[in-house]
mmCIF file of C-alpha atoms in Angstrom:
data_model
loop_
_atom_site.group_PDB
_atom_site.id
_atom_site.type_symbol
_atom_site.label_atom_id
_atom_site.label_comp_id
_atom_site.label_asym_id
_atom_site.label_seq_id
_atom_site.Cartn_x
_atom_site.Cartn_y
_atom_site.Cartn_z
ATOM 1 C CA UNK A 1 6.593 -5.619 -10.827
ATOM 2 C CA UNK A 2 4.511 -3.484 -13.253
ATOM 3 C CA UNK A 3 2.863 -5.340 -16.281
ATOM 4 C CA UNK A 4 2.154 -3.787 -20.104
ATOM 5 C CA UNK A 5 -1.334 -2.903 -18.986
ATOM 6 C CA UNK A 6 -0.188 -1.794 -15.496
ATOM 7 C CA UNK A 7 1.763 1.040 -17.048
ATOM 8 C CA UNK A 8 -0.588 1.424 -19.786
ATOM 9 C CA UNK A 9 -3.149 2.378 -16.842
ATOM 10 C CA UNK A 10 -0.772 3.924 -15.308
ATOM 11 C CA UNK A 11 0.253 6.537 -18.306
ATOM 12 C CA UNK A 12 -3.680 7.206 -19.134
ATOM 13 C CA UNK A 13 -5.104 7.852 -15.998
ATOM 14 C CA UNK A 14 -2.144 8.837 -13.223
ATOM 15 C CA UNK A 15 0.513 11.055 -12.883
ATOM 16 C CA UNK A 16 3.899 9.923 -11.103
ATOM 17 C CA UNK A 17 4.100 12.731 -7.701
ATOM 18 C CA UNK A 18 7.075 11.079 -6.602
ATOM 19 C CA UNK A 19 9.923 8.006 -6.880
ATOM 20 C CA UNK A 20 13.061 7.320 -5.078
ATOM 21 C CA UNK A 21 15.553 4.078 -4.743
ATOM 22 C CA UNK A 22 12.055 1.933 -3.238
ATOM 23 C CA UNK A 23 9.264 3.398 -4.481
ATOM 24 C CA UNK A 24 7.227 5.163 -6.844
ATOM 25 C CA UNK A 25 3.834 7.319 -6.113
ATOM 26 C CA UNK A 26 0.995 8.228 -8.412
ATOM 27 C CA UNK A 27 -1.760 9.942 -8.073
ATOM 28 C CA UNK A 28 -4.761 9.731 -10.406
ATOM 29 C CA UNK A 29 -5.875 12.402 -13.062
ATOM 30 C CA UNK A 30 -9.555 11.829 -12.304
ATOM 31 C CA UNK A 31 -9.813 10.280 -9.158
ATOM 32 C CA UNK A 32 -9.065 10.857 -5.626
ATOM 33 C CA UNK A 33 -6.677 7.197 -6.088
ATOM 34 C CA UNK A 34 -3.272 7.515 -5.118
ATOM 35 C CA UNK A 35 -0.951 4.125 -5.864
ATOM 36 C CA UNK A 36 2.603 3.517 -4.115
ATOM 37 C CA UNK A 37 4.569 0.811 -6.214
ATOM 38 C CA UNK A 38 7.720 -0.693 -3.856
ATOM 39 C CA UNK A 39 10.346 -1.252 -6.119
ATOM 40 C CA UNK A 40 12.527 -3.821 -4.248
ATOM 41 C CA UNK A 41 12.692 -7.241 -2.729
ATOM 42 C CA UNK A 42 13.006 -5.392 0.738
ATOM 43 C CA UNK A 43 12.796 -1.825 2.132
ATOM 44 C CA UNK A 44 14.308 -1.642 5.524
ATOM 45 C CA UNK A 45 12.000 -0.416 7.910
ATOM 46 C CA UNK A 46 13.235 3.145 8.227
ATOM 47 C CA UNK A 47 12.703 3.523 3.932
ATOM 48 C CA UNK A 48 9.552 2.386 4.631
ATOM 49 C CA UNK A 49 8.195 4.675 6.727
ATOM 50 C CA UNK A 50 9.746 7.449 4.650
ATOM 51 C CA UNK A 51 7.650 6.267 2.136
ATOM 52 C CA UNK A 52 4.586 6.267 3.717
ATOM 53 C CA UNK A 53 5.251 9.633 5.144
ATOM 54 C CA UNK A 54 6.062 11.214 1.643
ATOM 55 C CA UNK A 55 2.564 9.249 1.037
ATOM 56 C CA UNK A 56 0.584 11.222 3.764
ATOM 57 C CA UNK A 57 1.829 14.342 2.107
ATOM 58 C CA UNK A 58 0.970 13.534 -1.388
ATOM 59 C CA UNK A 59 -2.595 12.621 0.421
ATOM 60 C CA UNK A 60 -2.614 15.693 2.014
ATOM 61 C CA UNK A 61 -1.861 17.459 -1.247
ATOM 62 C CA UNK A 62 -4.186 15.881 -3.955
ATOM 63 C CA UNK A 63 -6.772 13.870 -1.551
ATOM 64 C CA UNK A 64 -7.091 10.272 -1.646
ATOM 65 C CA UNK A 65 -10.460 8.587 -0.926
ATOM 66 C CA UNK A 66 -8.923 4.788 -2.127
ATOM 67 C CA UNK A 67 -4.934 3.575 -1.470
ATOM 68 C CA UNK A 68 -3.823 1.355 -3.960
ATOM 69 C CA UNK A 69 -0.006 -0.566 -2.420
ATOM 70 C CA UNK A 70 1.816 -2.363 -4.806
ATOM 71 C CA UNK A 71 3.664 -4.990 -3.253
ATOM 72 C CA UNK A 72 4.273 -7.722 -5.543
ATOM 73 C CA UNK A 73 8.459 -6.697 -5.699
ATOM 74 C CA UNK A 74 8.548 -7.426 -2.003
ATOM 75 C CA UNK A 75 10.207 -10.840 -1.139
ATOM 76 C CA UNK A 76 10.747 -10.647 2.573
ATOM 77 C CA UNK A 77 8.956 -10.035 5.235
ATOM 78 C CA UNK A 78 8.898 -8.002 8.613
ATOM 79 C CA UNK A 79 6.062 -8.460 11.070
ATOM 80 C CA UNK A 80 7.359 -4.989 13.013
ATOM 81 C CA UNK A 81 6.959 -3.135 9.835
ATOM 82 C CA UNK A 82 3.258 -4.508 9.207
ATOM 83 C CA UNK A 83 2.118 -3.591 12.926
ATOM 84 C CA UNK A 84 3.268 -0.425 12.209
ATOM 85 C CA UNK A 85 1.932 0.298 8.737
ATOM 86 C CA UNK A 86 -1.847 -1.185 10.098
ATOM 87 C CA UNK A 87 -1.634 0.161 13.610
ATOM 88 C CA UNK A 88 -0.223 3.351 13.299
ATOM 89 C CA UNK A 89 0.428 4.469 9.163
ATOM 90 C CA UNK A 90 -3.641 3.834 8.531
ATOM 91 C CA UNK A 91 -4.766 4.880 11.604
ATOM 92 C CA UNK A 92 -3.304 7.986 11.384
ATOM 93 C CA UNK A 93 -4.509 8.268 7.454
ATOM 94 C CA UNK A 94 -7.991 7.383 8.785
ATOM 95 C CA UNK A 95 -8.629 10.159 11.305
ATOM 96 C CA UNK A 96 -6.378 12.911 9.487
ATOM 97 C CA UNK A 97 -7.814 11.963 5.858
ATOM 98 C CA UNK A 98 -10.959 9.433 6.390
ATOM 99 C CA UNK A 99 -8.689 7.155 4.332
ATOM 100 C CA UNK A 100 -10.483 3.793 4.970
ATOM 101 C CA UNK A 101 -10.331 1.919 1.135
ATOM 102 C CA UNK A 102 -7.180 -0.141 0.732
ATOM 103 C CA UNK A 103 -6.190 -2.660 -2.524
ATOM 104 C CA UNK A 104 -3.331 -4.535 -2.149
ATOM 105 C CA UNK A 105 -1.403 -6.411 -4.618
ATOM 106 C CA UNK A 106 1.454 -9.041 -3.271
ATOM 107 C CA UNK A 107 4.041 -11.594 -4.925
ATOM 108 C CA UNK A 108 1.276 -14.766 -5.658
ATOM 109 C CA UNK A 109 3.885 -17.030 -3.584
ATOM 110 C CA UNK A 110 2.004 -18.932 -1.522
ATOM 111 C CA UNK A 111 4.602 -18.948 1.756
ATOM 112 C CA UNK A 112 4.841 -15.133 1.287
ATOM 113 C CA UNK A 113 0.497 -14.743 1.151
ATOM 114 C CA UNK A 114 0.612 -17.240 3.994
ATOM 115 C CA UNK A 115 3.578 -14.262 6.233
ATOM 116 C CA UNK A 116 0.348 -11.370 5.189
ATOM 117 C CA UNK A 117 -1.959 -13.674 6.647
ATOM 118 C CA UNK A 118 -0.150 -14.793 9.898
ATOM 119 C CA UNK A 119 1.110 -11.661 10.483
ATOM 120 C CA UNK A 120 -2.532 -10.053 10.102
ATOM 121 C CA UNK A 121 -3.986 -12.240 12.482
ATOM 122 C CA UNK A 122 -1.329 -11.519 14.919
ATOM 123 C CA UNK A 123 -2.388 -7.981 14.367
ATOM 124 C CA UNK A 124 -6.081 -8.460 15.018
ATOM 125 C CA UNK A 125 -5.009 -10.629 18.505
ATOM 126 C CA UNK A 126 -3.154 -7.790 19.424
ATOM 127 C CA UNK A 127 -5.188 -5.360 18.815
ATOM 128 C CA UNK A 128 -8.599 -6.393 18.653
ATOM 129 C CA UNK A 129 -11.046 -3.146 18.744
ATOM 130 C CA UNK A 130 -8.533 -1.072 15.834
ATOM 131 C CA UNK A 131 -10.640 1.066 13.941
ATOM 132 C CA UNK A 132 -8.437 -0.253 10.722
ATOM 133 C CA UNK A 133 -10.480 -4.233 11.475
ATOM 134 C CA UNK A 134 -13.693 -2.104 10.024
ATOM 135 C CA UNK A 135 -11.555 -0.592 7.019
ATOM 136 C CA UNK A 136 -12.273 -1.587 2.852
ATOM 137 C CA UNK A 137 -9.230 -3.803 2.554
ATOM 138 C CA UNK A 138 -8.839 -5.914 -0.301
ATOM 139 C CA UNK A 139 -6.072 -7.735 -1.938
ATOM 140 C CA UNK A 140 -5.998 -7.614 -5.872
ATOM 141 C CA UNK A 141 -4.671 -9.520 -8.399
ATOM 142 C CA UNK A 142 -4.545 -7.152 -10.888
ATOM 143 C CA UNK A 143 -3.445 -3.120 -10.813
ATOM 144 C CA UNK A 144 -6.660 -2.806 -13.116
ATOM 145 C CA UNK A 145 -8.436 -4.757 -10.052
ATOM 146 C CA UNK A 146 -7.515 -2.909 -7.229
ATOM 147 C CA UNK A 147 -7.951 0.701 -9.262
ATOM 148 C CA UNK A 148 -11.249 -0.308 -10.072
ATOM 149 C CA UNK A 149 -12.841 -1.780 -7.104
#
């Protein structure tokens, strides 16, 4: 969920492209920085990929050389989804866009970091030799953090 001086950046320096039930997109005034803020606890898997599609469009439209993901709502988890979104979603993003700089922010609950980080290494066993294991990822703890980095 959005702080004060998350939508105090976010009114200076972005302009909302797009929102629905779960999720809003921004894209930046000045930048080539496009954020995607999920709204709820849990987006079944077929929202989320409607997301991330209406994402690759707004990338398409306005560019995007960094991906900001705004997780911190989210409260469940779904290693299926994950595979897909690293596997496929930034894959694709990568050799359609050269979209390669990621900033993540999650919920600071420690079982729910500890679900990203299981299910990320399950990732990397499966799939070893992914182009997206040589990406910019980093996870934030601020929206001024992960804009800025």
């Amino acid at each position: 969920m959005m702080t004060q001086e998350d939508l105090k950046l976010i009114e200076e320096r972005f302009t909302e492209r797009y929102a629905d039930t779960y999720a809003k997109i921004f894209t930046a005034n000045d930048a080539n920085t496009i954020i995607c803020e999920l709204l709820l606890p849990y987006t079944p898997i077929d929202k989320f990929m409607g997301v991330l599609q209406k994402k690759a469009q707004l990338i398409q439209a306005y560019g995007c050389d960094k991906f900001v993901f705004d997780k911190r709502a989210i409260k469940g988890f779904h290693q299926p989804t994950m595979e897909w979104y690293y596997l496929e979603w930034k894959v694709e993003m990568y050799h359609k866009y050269g979209l390669s700089v990621h900033r993540k922010l999650f919920s600071n609950e420690d079982w729910f970091l500890k679900c990203i980080e299981a299910g990320r290494a399950e990732i990397k066993r499966k799939d070893p030799g992914s182009i997206v294991h040589t990406f910019d990822i980093k996870v934030c703890q601020t929206l001024e953090e992960a804009v800025n980095s």
